[in-house]
XYZ file of C-alpha atoms in Angstrom:
772
model
C -16.508 -157.438 117.801
C -20.313 -157.623 117.689
C -22.290 -159.996 115.469
C -23.140 -157.058 113.272
C -19.588 -157.005 111.868
C -19.605 -157.131 108.065
C -16.921 -158.225 105.547
C -16.430 -154.614 104.474
C -15.573 -153.718 108.073
C -12.978 -156.489 108.259
C -11.503 -155.434 104.897
C -11.178 -151.834 106.117
C -9.506 -152.866 109.405
C -7.033 -155.115 107.537
C -6.244 -152.381 105.047
C -5.384 -149.749 107.665
C -3.508 -152.077 110.049
C 0.210 -151.398 109.489
C 1.487 -154.627 111.060
C 0.671 -157.562 108.698
C 0.968 -160.143 111.468
C -1.426 -158.194 113.683
C -3.790 -157.859 110.714
C -3.670 -161.640 110.181
C -4.455 -162.258 113.874
C -7.546 -160.031 113.583
C -8.497 -161.719 110.302
C -8.342 -165.158 111.931
C -10.049 -163.966 115.132
C -13.161 -162.816 113.323
C -13.701 -166.359 111.961
C -14.909 -167.356 115.411
C -17.787 -164.887 115.332
C -21.119 -166.591 114.845
C -22.611 -165.979 111.476
C -19.496 -164.381 109.993
C -17.871 -165.827 106.904
C -14.954 -164.447 104.943
C -15.711 -163.578 101.360
C -13.642 -162.613 98.287
C -13.270 -159.010 99.536
C -11.784 -159.932 102.911
C -9.494 -162.591 101.462
C -8.200 -160.204 98.792
C -7.567 -157.469 101.391
C -5.598 -159.841 103.619
C -3.624 -161.354 100.724
C -2.758 -157.837 99.514
C -1.531 -156.895 102.987
C 0.671 -159.995 103.325
C 2.042 -159.690 99.775
C 2.835 -155.990 100.175
C 4.929 -156.730 103.280
C 6.630 -159.761 101.715
C 4.940 -162.320 104.008
C 4.679 -164.796 101.134
C 4.509 -168.004 103.163
C 1.460 -166.727 105.029
C 0.027 -165.387 101.759
C 0.291 -168.813 100.060
C -1.352 -170.483 103.047
C -4.243 -168.018 102.859
C -4.587 -168.609 99.102
C -4.937 -172.331 99.791
C -7.600 -171.636 102.425
C -9.470 -169.332 100.047
C -9.593 -171.998 97.332
C -11.527 -174.260 99.728
C -14.061 -171.568 100.663
C -14.583 -169.473 97.517
C -15.472 -170.353 93.925
C -12.148 -170.555 92.053
C -13.452 -168.877 88.915
C -13.683 -165.605 90.897
C -10.019 -165.622 91.898
C -8.411 -163.776 88.984
C -8.104 -160.418 90.765
C -6.484 -162.143 93.759
C -4.011 -164.000 91.537
C -3.122 -160.776 89.721
C -2.400 -159.085 93.076
C -0.226 -162.043 94.171
C 1.763 -161.908 90.900
C 2.330 -158.165 91.279
C 3.595 -158.537 94.838
C 6.003 -161.292 93.828
C 7.172 -159.181 90.875
C 7.855 -156.112 93.031
C 10.045 -158.197 95.350
C 11.985 -159.638 92.383
C 10.571 -163.149 92.890
C 10.058 -163.857 89.196
C 9.668 -167.639 89.348
C 7.062 -167.402 92.119
C 5.054 -164.917 90.027
C 5.225 -167.294 87.040
C 4.085 -170.190 89.260
C 0.985 -168.241 90.325
C 0.149 -167.534 86.673
C 0.715 -171.154 85.592
C -1.490 -172.496 88.432
C -4.510 -170.438 87.368
C -5.631 -172.968 84.720
C -5.073 -175.837 87.150
C -7.441 -174.232 89.667
C -10.115 -173.583 87.032
C -9.465 -169.839 86.835
C -9.098 -168.976 83.166
C -6.588 -166.087 82.722
C -7.987 -163.048 80.939
C -6.015 -160.350 79.119
C -5.377 -158.638 82.499
C -3.551 -161.723 83.833
C -1.486 -162.031 80.651
C -0.621 -158.323 80.824
C 0.452 -158.653 84.467
C 2.872 -161.536 83.899
C 4.203 -159.992 80.654
C 4.902 -156.721 82.436
C 6.712 -158.521 85.290
C 8.853 -160.422 82.770
C 9.735 -157.216 80.894
C 10.602 -155.378 84.122
C 12.898 -158.283 85.081
C 14.596 -158.237 81.660
C 13.116 -161.538 80.412
C 12.068 -160.111 77.044
C 12.006 -163.409 75.124
C 9.804 -165.038 77.762
C 7.457 -162.052 77.645
C 7.175 -162.498 73.871
C 6.346 -166.202 74.350
C 3.559 -165.271 76.775
C 2.203 -162.807 74.190
C 2.195 -165.516 71.489
C 0.534 -167.936 73.921
C -2.160 -165.351 74.618
C -2.890 -165.076 70.889
C -2.974 -168.879 70.532
C -5.562 -168.981 73.334
C -7.574 -166.418 71.326
C -7.320 -163.896 74.142
C -7.600 -160.481 72.448
C -4.758 -158.112 73.421
C -5.737 -154.628 74.593
C -3.865 -151.316 74.547
C -1.988 -152.306 77.721
C -0.731 -155.493 76.033
C 0.670 -153.437 73.177
C 2.123 -150.863 75.585
C 4.002 -153.618 77.422
C 5.431 -154.834 74.106
C 6.401 -151.243 73.275
C 8.201 -151.065 76.610
C 10.034 -154.298 75.750
C 11.197 -152.864 72.416
C 12.403 -149.653 74.077
C 14.276 -151.531 76.809
C 16.096 -153.561 74.125
C 17.164 -150.399 72.243
C 14.606 -150.786 69.442
C 12.630 -147.523 69.662
C 11.728 -147.521 65.976
C 10.152 -150.983 66.272
C 8.194 -149.559 69.214
C 7.172 -146.601 67.033
C 5.884 -148.923 64.290
C 3.851 -150.862 66.838
C 2.458 -147.599 68.260
C 1.292 -146.525 64.796
C -0.231 -149.975 64.264
C -2.307 -150.043 67.497
C -5.430 -148.326 65.973
C -5.599 -151.062 63.286
C -5.932 -153.617 66.117
C -9.122 -151.960 67.298
C -7.510 -150.228 70.284
C -7.347 -146.554 71.162
C -3.810 -145.319 71.790
C -3.266 -143.756 75.211
C -0.701 -141.362 76.697
C 1.200 -144.184 78.410
C 1.987 -145.831 75.066
C 3.065 -142.518 73.515
C 5.260 -141.514 76.463
C 6.904 -144.954 76.485
C 7.984 -144.547 72.846
C 9.062 -140.930 73.446
C 11.209 -142.133 76.320
C 12.705 -144.898 74.171
C 13.659 -142.410 71.444
C 15.266 -140.099 73.992
C 17.148 -143.027 75.518
C 18.740 -143.825 72.146
C 19.489 -140.121 71.441
C 16.821 -139.601 68.752
C 15.859 -136.301 70.373
C 14.280 -134.549 67.401
C 12.029 -137.555 66.673
C 11.103 -137.765 70.358
C 10.034 -134.109 70.467
C 8.067 -134.522 67.219
C 6.227 -137.570 68.569
C 5.420 -135.778 71.823
C 4.007 -132.828 69.846
C 1.975 -135.245 67.707
C 0.478 -136.784 70.859
C -0.612 -133.359 72.135
C -2.035 -132.389 68.712
C -4.220 -135.497 68.853
C -5.575 -134.293 72.185
C -3.839 -137.066 74.146
C -2.505 -135.440 77.305
C -0.634 -137.561 79.872
C -1.633 -137.411 83.510
C 1.041 -136.153 85.890
C 1.980 -139.687 87.006
C 2.680 -140.849 83.439
C 4.473 -137.623 82.609
C 6.670 -137.840 85.719
C 7.973 -141.246 84.596
C 9.084 -139.698 81.309
C 10.684 -136.746 83.106
C 12.516 -139.068 85.468
C 14.018 -140.986 82.551
C 15.172 -137.794 80.811
C 16.667 -136.267 83.949
C 18.410 -139.544 84.799
C 19.966 -139.421 81.334
C 21.129 -135.858 82.015
C 18.620 -134.079 79.756
C 17.061 -131.754 82.321
C 16.752 -128.963 79.719
C 14.728 -131.236 77.436
C 12.515 -132.120 80.380
C 11.762 -128.425 80.912
C 10.700 -128.088 77.279
C 8.262 -130.979 77.673
C 6.927 -129.572 80.934
C 6.172 -126.220 79.300
C 4.120 -128.017 76.657
C 1.941 -129.982 79.115
C 1.493 -127.021 81.461
C -0.262 -125.254 78.574
C -2.614 -128.246 78.379
C -3.676 -127.824 82.004
C -1.484 -130.490 83.612
C -0.410 -129.373 87.083
C 2.992 -130.530 88.365
C 3.116 -132.207 91.742
C 5.900 -132.308 94.308
C 7.406 -135.413 92.685
C 7.781 -133.423 89.444
C 9.845 -130.750 91.193
C 11.922 -133.374 92.996
C 12.782 -134.969 89.642
C 13.972 -131.633 88.240
C 16.046 -130.811 91.313
C 17.755 -134.185 91.067
C 18.271 -133.855 87.300
C 19.876 -130.406 87.461
C 21.981 -131.399 90.483
C 23.392 -134.412 88.625
C 24.599 -132.132 85.834
C 26.136 -129.683 88.282
C 23.559 -126.994 87.443
C 23.090 -126.057 91.079
C 21.742 -122.583 90.366
C 18.986 -124.161 88.263
C 18.245 -126.727 90.993
C 17.891 -123.916 93.551
C 15.601 -122.063 91.141
C 13.357 -125.132 90.909
C 13.288 -125.272 94.720
C 11.992 -121.704 94.787
C 9.367 -122.693 92.209
C 7.884 -125.301 94.567
C 6.356 -122.670 96.873
C 5.329 -120.521 93.896
C 3.303 -123.486 92.614
C 1.445 -123.584 95.921
C 3.239 -126.703 97.155
C 5.376 -127.294 100.241
C 8.767 -128.958 99.842
C 9.083 -132.163 101.849
C 12.030 -134.021 103.345
C 12.794 -135.689 99.989
C 12.889 -132.300 98.244
C 15.339 -130.846 100.738
C 17.491 -133.982 100.820
C 17.672 -134.079 97.027
C 18.874 -130.477 96.822
C 21.242 -130.834 99.784
C 22.782 -133.939 98.181
C 23.248 -132.096 94.865
C 24.834 -129.086 96.566
C 27.277 -131.259 98.527
C 28.288 -133.252 95.437
C 29.119 -129.951 93.754
C 31.130 -128.695 96.771
C 28.445 -126.170 97.799
C 28.296 -127.451 101.366
C 27.805 -124.036 103.003
C 24.681 -123.511 100.865
C 23.548 -127.041 101.763
C 23.835 -126.175 105.454
C 21.660 -123.094 104.854
C 18.944 -125.345 103.412
C 19.356 -127.626 106.444
C 18.493 -124.696 108.713
C 15.650 -123.690 106.389
C 14.052 -127.135 106.523
C 14.285 -127.163 110.332
C 12.587 -123.748 110.409
C 9.866 -125.181 108.147
C 9.166 -127.857 110.742
C 10.847 -130.810 109.030
C 13.137 -133.080 111.009
C 16.387 -133.881 109.176
C 17.111 -137.600 108.948
C 20.366 -139.576 108.873
C 20.726 -138.972 105.119
C 20.540 -135.196 105.603
C 23.182 -135.019 108.323
C 25.480 -137.617 106.793
C 25.415 -135.865 103.408
C 26.492 -132.508 104.871
C 29.059 -134.071 107.223
C 30.582 -136.028 104.315
C 30.523 -132.893 102.140
C 32.489 -130.830 104.660
C 34.990 -133.662 105.196
C 35.651 -133.922 101.446
C 36.412 -130.182 101.431
C 38.972 -130.732 104.233
C 36.698 -128.941 106.683
C 36.280 -131.743 109.210
C 35.993 -129.250 112.090
C 32.837 -127.787 110.492
C 31.539 -131.338 109.998
C 32.164 -132.069 113.676
C 30.106 -128.997 114.644
C 27.229 -130.263 112.500
C 27.496 -133.654 114.209
C 27.421 -132.183 117.708
C 24.384 -130.062 116.853
C 22.660 -133.089 115.308
C 23.341 -135.290 118.364
C 21.845 -132.555 120.558
C 18.694 -132.769 118.433
C 18.466 -136.540 118.818
C 20.465 -137.795 115.840
C 22.332 -141.060 116.378
C 25.499 -141.127 114.250
C 26.079 -144.342 112.333
C 29.055 -146.016 110.678
C 28.903 -143.698 107.678
C 29.001 -140.622 109.937
C 32.101 -141.719 111.837
C 33.894 -142.974 108.718
C 33.416 -139.573 107.037
C 34.861 -137.726 110.046
C 37.728 -140.180 110.588
C 38.684 -139.861 106.933
C 38.227 -136.073 107.009
C 40.530 -135.521 109.990
C 43.118 -137.903 108.495
C 43.106 -135.965 105.210
C 43.784 -132.780 107.178
C 46.652 -134.494 108.995
C 44.904 -134.292 112.370
C 45.533 -137.905 113.360
C 44.837 -137.291 117.044
C 41.261 -136.131 116.395
C 40.775 -138.939 113.891
C 41.784 -141.562 116.467
C 39.594 -139.858 119.096
C 36.649 -139.986 116.686
C 37.287 -143.715 116.188
C 37.337 -144.269 119.967
C 34.222 -142.144 120.383
C 32.378 -144.359 117.910
C 33.200 -147.448 119.972
C 32.277 -145.730 123.246
C 28.908 -144.725 121.759
C 28.181 -148.416 121.237
C 28.914 -148.623 117.508
C 29.895 -152.188 116.685
C 33.458 -152.332 115.291
C 33.266 -153.226 111.605
C 35.794 -153.835 108.881
C 34.748 -150.566 107.200
C 35.433 -148.285 110.164
C 38.740 -150.025 110.914
C 39.847 -149.825 107.272
C 38.976 -146.121 107.164
C 41.313 -145.285 110.052
C 44.025 -147.699 108.874
C 43.924 -146.070 105.437
C 44.197 -142.585 106.955
C 47.169 -143.601 109.112
C 48.892 -145.267 106.151
C 48.407 -142.232 103.908
C 50.038 -140.056 106.565
C 53.015 -142.421 106.701
C 52.121 -143.772 110.167
C 52.545 -147.392 109.114
C 53.458 -148.701 112.586
C 50.257 -147.271 114.049
C 48.283 -148.720 111.150
C 49.845 -152.152 111.753
C 49.110 -151.974 115.491
C 45.478 -151.147 114.771
C 45.235 -154.014 112.292
C 46.692 -156.461 114.834
C 44.154 -155.445 117.514
C 41.181 -156.070 115.222
C 40.710 -159.773 116.107
C 40.503 -158.847 119.807
C 37.510 -156.631 118.951
C 35.810 -159.443 117.074
C 36.620 -158.010 113.654
C 39.173 -159.937 111.596
C 41.166 -158.023 108.955
C 40.451 -158.900 105.319
C 42.818 -158.870 102.367
C 41.589 -155.320 101.694
C 42.874 -154.288 105.144
C 46.265 -155.768 104.287
C 46.182 -154.087 100.868
C 45.810 -150.668 102.492
C 48.937 -151.145 104.632
C 50.845 -152.794 101.761
C 50.036 -149.782 99.590
C 51.297 -147.439 102.324
C 54.565 -149.394 102.661
C 55.111 -149.389 98.892
C 54.569 -145.630 98.684
C 57.251 -145.216 101.371
C 59.621 -147.415 99.357
C 59.534 -150.295 101.885
C 58.925 -153.013 99.274
C 60.604 -155.762 101.300
C 58.308 -155.065 104.287
C 55.296 -154.978 101.970
C 56.256 -158.368 100.514
C 56.612 -159.816 104.025
C 53.156 -158.523 104.901
C 51.735 -160.334 101.858
C 53.278 -163.546 103.145
C 51.791 -162.856 106.586
C 48.334 -162.447 105.035
C 48.661 -165.747 103.152
C 49.822 -167.435 106.357
C 46.492 -166.391 107.926
C 44.524 -167.832 105.031
C 43.943 -164.558 103.195
C 44.664 -164.899 99.494
C 46.163 -161.854 97.738
C 44.039 -160.336 94.982
C 44.855 -158.399 91.823
C 45.168 -155.147 93.782
C 47.759 -156.718 96.106
C 49.972 -157.800 93.214
C 49.537 -154.562 91.252
C 50.504 -152.547 94.340
C 53.686 -154.574 94.842
C 54.448 -154.368 91.117
C 54.173 -150.590 91.199
C 56.593 -150.513 94.128
C 59.167 -152.716 92.377
C 58.878 -150.761 89.122
C 59.340 -147.387 90.830
C 62.604 -148.726 92.269
C 63.438 -150.192 88.825
C 63.705 -153.712 90.287
C 62.376 -155.178 87.058
C 63.553 -158.757 87.619
C 61.482 -158.839 90.846
C 58.525 -157.302 89.012
C 58.578 -159.848 86.160
C 58.952 -162.702 88.649
C 55.932 -161.362 90.547
C 53.858 -161.356 87.342
C 54.720 -165.020 86.833
C 53.783 -165.779 90.463
C 50.347 -164.251 89.940
C 49.337 -167.168 87.725
C 50.457 -169.621 90.431
C 48.027 -167.969 92.865
C 45.172 -168.102 90.368
C 45.267 -164.333 89.755
C 44.975 -163.310 86.110
C 47.091 -160.206 85.328
C 45.055 -157.308 83.969
C 45.920 -154.385 81.728
C 47.060 -152.355 84.776
C 49.535 -155.122 85.629
C 51.135 -155.081 82.208
C 51.059 -151.295 81.873
C 52.911 -151.002 85.188
C 55.622 -153.428 84.068
C 55.864 -151.830 80.614
C 56.302 -148.405 82.211
C 59.036 -149.752 84.500
C 60.872 -151.387 81.594
C 60.550 -148.164 79.598
C 62.312 -146.245 82.392
C 65.206 -148.712 82.264
C 65.596 -147.872 78.553
C 65.239 -151.552 77.569
C 62.977 -151.172 74.537
C 63.521 -154.809 73.512
C 62.146 -156.006 76.847
C 59.225 -153.583 76.513
C 58.204 -154.987 73.113
C 58.688 -158.571 74.346
C 56.390 -157.935 77.319
C 53.846 -156.252 75.042
C 53.788 -159.259 72.697
C 53.352 -161.606 75.689
C 50.475 -159.447 76.864
C 48.691 -159.618 73.491
C 49.306 -163.371 73.148
C 47.496 -163.966 76.440
C 44.425 -162.184 75.147
C 44.775 -158.809 76.836
C 43.633 -155.773 74.903
C 46.098 -152.861 75.201
C 44.654 -149.461 76.091
C 45.823 -145.917 75.379
C 48.239 -145.996 78.352
C 49.846 -149.163 76.968
C 50.459 -147.604 73.557
C 51.754 -144.338 75.028
C 54.267 -146.294 77.120
C 55.441 -148.261 74.072
C 55.738 -145.128 71.948
C 57.805 -143.431 74.660
C 60.092 -146.471 74.861
C 60.639 -146.583 71.099
C 61.274 -142.820 70.945
C 63.950 -143.182 73.643
C 65.513 -145.999 71.602
C 65.493 -143.680 68.518
C 63.104 -146.079 66.759
C 60.776 -143.387 65.454
C 59.563 -145.497 62.569
C 58.395 -148.149 65.036
C 56.683 -145.449 67.111
C 54.790 -144.237 64.017
C 53.735 -147.822 63.252
C 52.346 -148.115 66.771
C 50.326 -144.951 66.183
C 48.695 -146.610 63.154
C 48.206 -149.851 65.102
C 46.475 -147.884 67.868
C 44.007 -146.405 65.378
C 43.354 -149.788 63.784
C 42.371 -151.085 67.237
C 39.806 -148.307 67.617
C 41.800 -146.164 70.055
C 42.082 -142.398 69.680
C 45.537 -140.900 70.293
C 45.618 -138.254 73.017
C 47.831 -135.310 73.918
C 50.377 -137.603 75.588
C 50.652 -139.713 72.417
C 51.346 -136.762 70.146
C 53.476 -134.935 72.704
C 55.679 -138.015 73.122
C 56.117 -138.407 69.357
C 56.937 -134.724 68.799
C 59.423 -134.807 71.669
C 60.889 -138.018 70.271
C 61.581 -136.451 66.885
C 63.067 -133.264 68.344
C 65.213 -135.081 70.933
C 66.599 -137.268 68.173
C 67.668 -134.202 66.183
C 64.878 -134.374 63.605
C 63.374 -130.949 64.187
C 61.905 -130.885 60.700
C 60.161 -134.218 61.311
C 58.841 -132.958 64.666
C 57.380 -129.825 63.076
C 55.915 -131.822 60.172
C 54.176 -134.131 62.666
C 53.003 -131.087 64.632
C 51.367 -129.741 61.473
C 49.774 -132.935 60.147
C 48.209 -134.185 63.384
C 45.777 -131.276 63.290
C 44.780 -132.004 59.672
C 45.084 -135.787 59.486
C 43.981 -136.758 62.992
C 41.602 -133.824 63.578
C 43.487 -133.188 66.809
C 43.174 -129.759 68.415
C 46.493 -128.550 69.726
C 46.790 -127.377 73.317
C 49.218 -125.118 75.149
C 51.144 -128.275 76.093
C 51.767 -129.391 72.483
C 52.702 -125.844 71.470
C 55.162 -125.715 74.383
C 56.850 -128.934 73.265
C 57.436 -127.470 69.806
C 58.473 -124.010 71.093
C 60.974 -125.649 73.441
C 62.375 -127.755 70.579
C 62.872 -124.668 68.353
C 64.355 -122.676 71.238
C 66.872 -125.378 72.078
C 67.992 -125.478 68.436
C 68.167 -121.635 68.504
C 65.503 -121.295 65.793
C 63.937 -118.382 67.617
C 62.002 -116.972 64.645
C 60.038 -120.222 64.381
C 59.562 -120.369 68.168
C 58.263 -116.781 68.306
C 55.957 -117.441 65.355
C 54.445 -120.420 67.209
C 54.046 -118.237 70.301
C 51.958 -115.704 68.352
C 50.066 -118.513 66.608
C 49.021 -120.189 69.881
C 47.858 -116.862 71.326
C 45.830 -116.102 68.190
C 44.116 -119.511 68.380
C 43.099 -119.017 71.994
C 45.717 -121.181 73.687
C 47.186 -118.970 76.427
C 50.955 -119.197 76.965
C 52.008 -120.321 80.429
C 55.123 -119.942 82.553
C 56.878 -122.751 80.641
C 56.221 -121.034 77.289
C 57.904 -117.841 78.458
C 60.786 -119.729 80.043
C 61.572 -121.541 76.765
C 61.488 -118.289 74.762
C 63.528 -116.303 77.299
C 66.186 -119.033 77.509
C 66.421 -119.205 73.742
C 66.775 -115.461 73.185
C 69.332 -115.228 75.993
C 71.415 -117.964 74.330
C 71.585 -116.020 71.050
C 72.286 -112.769 72.883
C 69.045 -111.060 71.865
C 68.526 -109.509 75.266
C 65.912 -106.978 74.141
C 63.412 -109.674 73.176
C 64.331 -111.813 76.204
C 63.746 -108.796 78.481
C 60.428 -108.077 76.728
C 59.188 -111.645 77.271
C 60.304 -111.584 80.913
C 58.292 -108.429 81.555
C 55.314 -109.923 79.699
C 55.708 -113.061 81.798
C 55.330 -111.082 85.019
C 52.524 -108.947 83.549
C 50.552 -112.151 82.864
C 50.682 -112.910 86.592
C 53.255 -115.699 86.396
C 56.300 -115.878 88.648
C 59.448 -116.625 86.608
C 61.984 -118.986 88.142
C 65.296 -117.786 89.632
C 67.052 -119.455 86.686
C 65.054 -117.369 84.206
C 65.725 -114.134 86.079
C 69.415 -115.058 86.316
C 69.752 -115.659 82.553
C 68.290 -112.269 81.653
C 70.287 -110.446 84.370
C 73.543 -112.068 83.155
C 72.836 -111.046 79.563
C 72.055 -107.472 80.594
C 75.301 -107.286 82.572
C 77.307 -108.624 79.613
C 75.824 -105.780 77.542
C 76.712 -103.415 80.407
C 73.041 -102.548 80.898
C 73.375 -102.549 84.657
C 70.515 -100.168 85.264
C 67.985 -102.548 83.676
C 69.541 -105.511 85.501
C 69.128 -103.654 88.803
C 65.503 -102.903 87.892
C 64.917 -106.668 87.518
C 66.331 -107.212 90.997
C 63.858 -104.659 92.309
C 61.014 -106.385 90.403
C 61.985 -109.610 92.175
C 61.808 -107.817 95.522
C 58.438 -106.264 94.704
C 57.060 -109.692 93.690
C 58.300 -111.264 96.915
C 60.860 -113.498 95.149
C 63.332 -113.120 97.984
C 65.196 -115.419 100.402
C 63.615 -116.043 103.801
C 66.278 -113.818 105.370
C 64.560 -110.734 103.940
C 61.324 -111.545 105.759
C 63.141 -111.519 109.111
C 63.898 -107.777 108.705
C 60.948 -106.115 110.421
C 61.857 -102.435 109.831
C 60.502 -101.409 106.429
C 63.254 -98.883 105.585
C 66.029 -101.359 106.364
C 64.250 -104.089 104.371
C 63.983 -101.827 101.311
C 67.728 -101.188 101.346
C 68.866 -104.692 102.306
C 66.486 -106.847 100.218
C 68.041 -106.200 96.738
C 71.542 -106.899 98.039
C 70.411 -110.158 99.700
C 68.675 -111.231 96.460
C 71.865 -110.636 94.445
C 73.962 -112.613 96.920
C 71.421 -115.455 96.847
C 71.506 -115.560 93.027
C 75.301 -115.831 93.097
C 75.218 -118.513 95.811
C 72.777 -120.585 93.698
C 74.950 -120.071 90.567
C 72.143 -118.292 88.712
C 74.421 -115.302 87.955
C 78.165 -115.006 87.303
C 80.588 -113.278 89.638
C 81.075 -110.609 86.978
C 77.320 -109.885 87.031
C 77.361 -109.928 90.819
C 80.036 -107.195 90.966
C 78.194 -104.978 88.492
C 74.918 -105.425 90.346
C 76.619 -104.753 93.684
C 78.016 -101.502 92.342
C 74.705 -100.622 90.675
C 72.785 -101.102 93.890
C 75.416 -99.074 95.826
C 75.119 -96.209 93.323
C 71.388 -96.346 93.747
C 71.765 -96.247 97.517
C 74.066 -93.225 97.215
C 71.503 -91.362 95.111
C 68.842 -92.041 97.745
C 71.156 -90.556 100.412
C 71.666 -87.388 98.330
C 67.890 -87.007 97.984
C 66.489 -88.170 101.355
C 62.905 -87.051 100.665
C 62.808 -88.976 97.418
C 64.476 -91.917 99.063
C 62.000 -92.013 101.929
C 59.054 -91.887 99.554
C 60.541 -94.483 97.223
C 61.387 -96.715 100.156
C 57.837 -96.674 101.384
C 56.548 -97.541 97.900
C 58.955 -100.415 97.481
C 58.136 -101.693 100.954
C 54.471 -101.738 100.075
C 55.125 -103.740 96.927
C 57.299 -106.276 98.671
């Protein structure tokens, strides 16, 4: 550098030098130039550079040097910058230390310094400390400005006190300050956050009426908060208002909207916003595309996401790791790992280096599809490509192998981990233990737990809950209860899942006394039962015919602030009906809608229809059927099955036949049992022709044994299929031998008629073949 170098030149060089260490070298080098002396401008530029990059040790050293060369009373701006840099990096105490040292170094803090430290404290959640700083500022007779009040407003809003913030906002003019858009938008955001939407909109309108219009930066912060909360529609309303005031949205505005709509699953709206970017004269950037691609993939629109990937490449943008990984993960979650692999290969060709996330997505994707060979190859490929083996990538493959029942392979992989410099954790063991338990190998799972403890790995709550679930599914309740007691010995506190698992197991063993005893032990130890707990207890008491106790539990559940669900009411209704109290079941069915404000579903209607049908009260069952349809609860296959069975039992074949036809018309496929009941009843009434027509309906719907599908000639299949169906029904005991004989004769008569009228038979055969 020449001697003509000036401080402003040094400040500019420091500012535009990206490497802070290189900038510091240049800063120190220029000291050697004759006649050059650093001033406040150059020191501030260098301190800003070091603070921005988190080089705090060097920054503090430079502050110390500056104090020796510059008048300390001029330092306030430098101290404010240092505090801000510490605050942005989450170093709260260091920021406070800078503020507290100002007095010591004869630099009296002004309102700007107080505002800076108050804002840092509020952002870090230290609201009480921020209030103390505010009171200290007043004691020092430092007059607060509009920014001081805005920071306090922010503190009120962050502590869910938007109305206190509103009072302070209205009080600002009396303090001699002019209210700005930042203060208004902060209160508006606080009201929205606490769901006072109408007040928030009113306050925003008031701000605009007063001629206070936020700049786009301030407005974007408000939009971001609303969209994060899921109120993208409300954000649009606010945007329309400011657009009329001449505020122009920037790219960040559009990115916020795309993210907001994507989070709510409104992908069409997010795509519409994307189209609006170019209409506004802006160009979408990498963040815009990535935001939309991420939203599309989360909503299973991966094909559309890939289209945007190609569009961004055509626009000249280079996709990054986030772009590729998002689409690859999206395809894998849709069980389309082959498509994900194609994306990967194309990305590698364009210079993309797959990372751990990439390989884990593909390994998991191929495992979910059952393609273990490709999953293992992908794992090997990752290692060949130089990816360091980590616990995550190993656990991903081990989990996939375990879920496919390949426990031995999973164990082998786990045992080879130490050789690769990656020791298995308790989570690795938990994956294999879970796989063994699902296969019913509880003894092996227990041995594996002991093996883990032998290697110094302590089992966690998931380990015990997994083993408990295995024991309970095999109804080995003594082992399960012993395991719960052992948990305390290992320092593991049982949780609500632990107790719910044991309660469910005890319920299946029909030991209601043990269930209640375990429940009482659970409550005594301070655990709060949840809805699953109560549903399990109610089911146990209903099985033990203790309906009064079940009703008491329902009241107890409400007293504890829990809302009964469909399982609760369904269990109670079933309990009453199974214990012969049909009247009590129906009474409960009626009052839960009035007393508990519970909306019935098809499931609760089905429980009641089945109860009436089993007790042969078909008028009541049919009435409920019409009632559920009228209220918009569509009957399902189970509804029709209950009604058909009931009407067949009372011999009302006409109604049973009507419901069977309606069942098929609704697009459901009745079971062989249901068809058999109706066919038997028709045969008893000697209505063979209609019974034969049902056989042909079965053929046309494809409800036939596999043998039929082996007959390749259409004409032969038409003739043989009904006979094979009848024989299959008899073999499965769905029809009686008497019905079988009548159907056999009926089909033979039909065949004879077709022979007498060959043209009609040929045409009919072709039609039937087409249906089947």
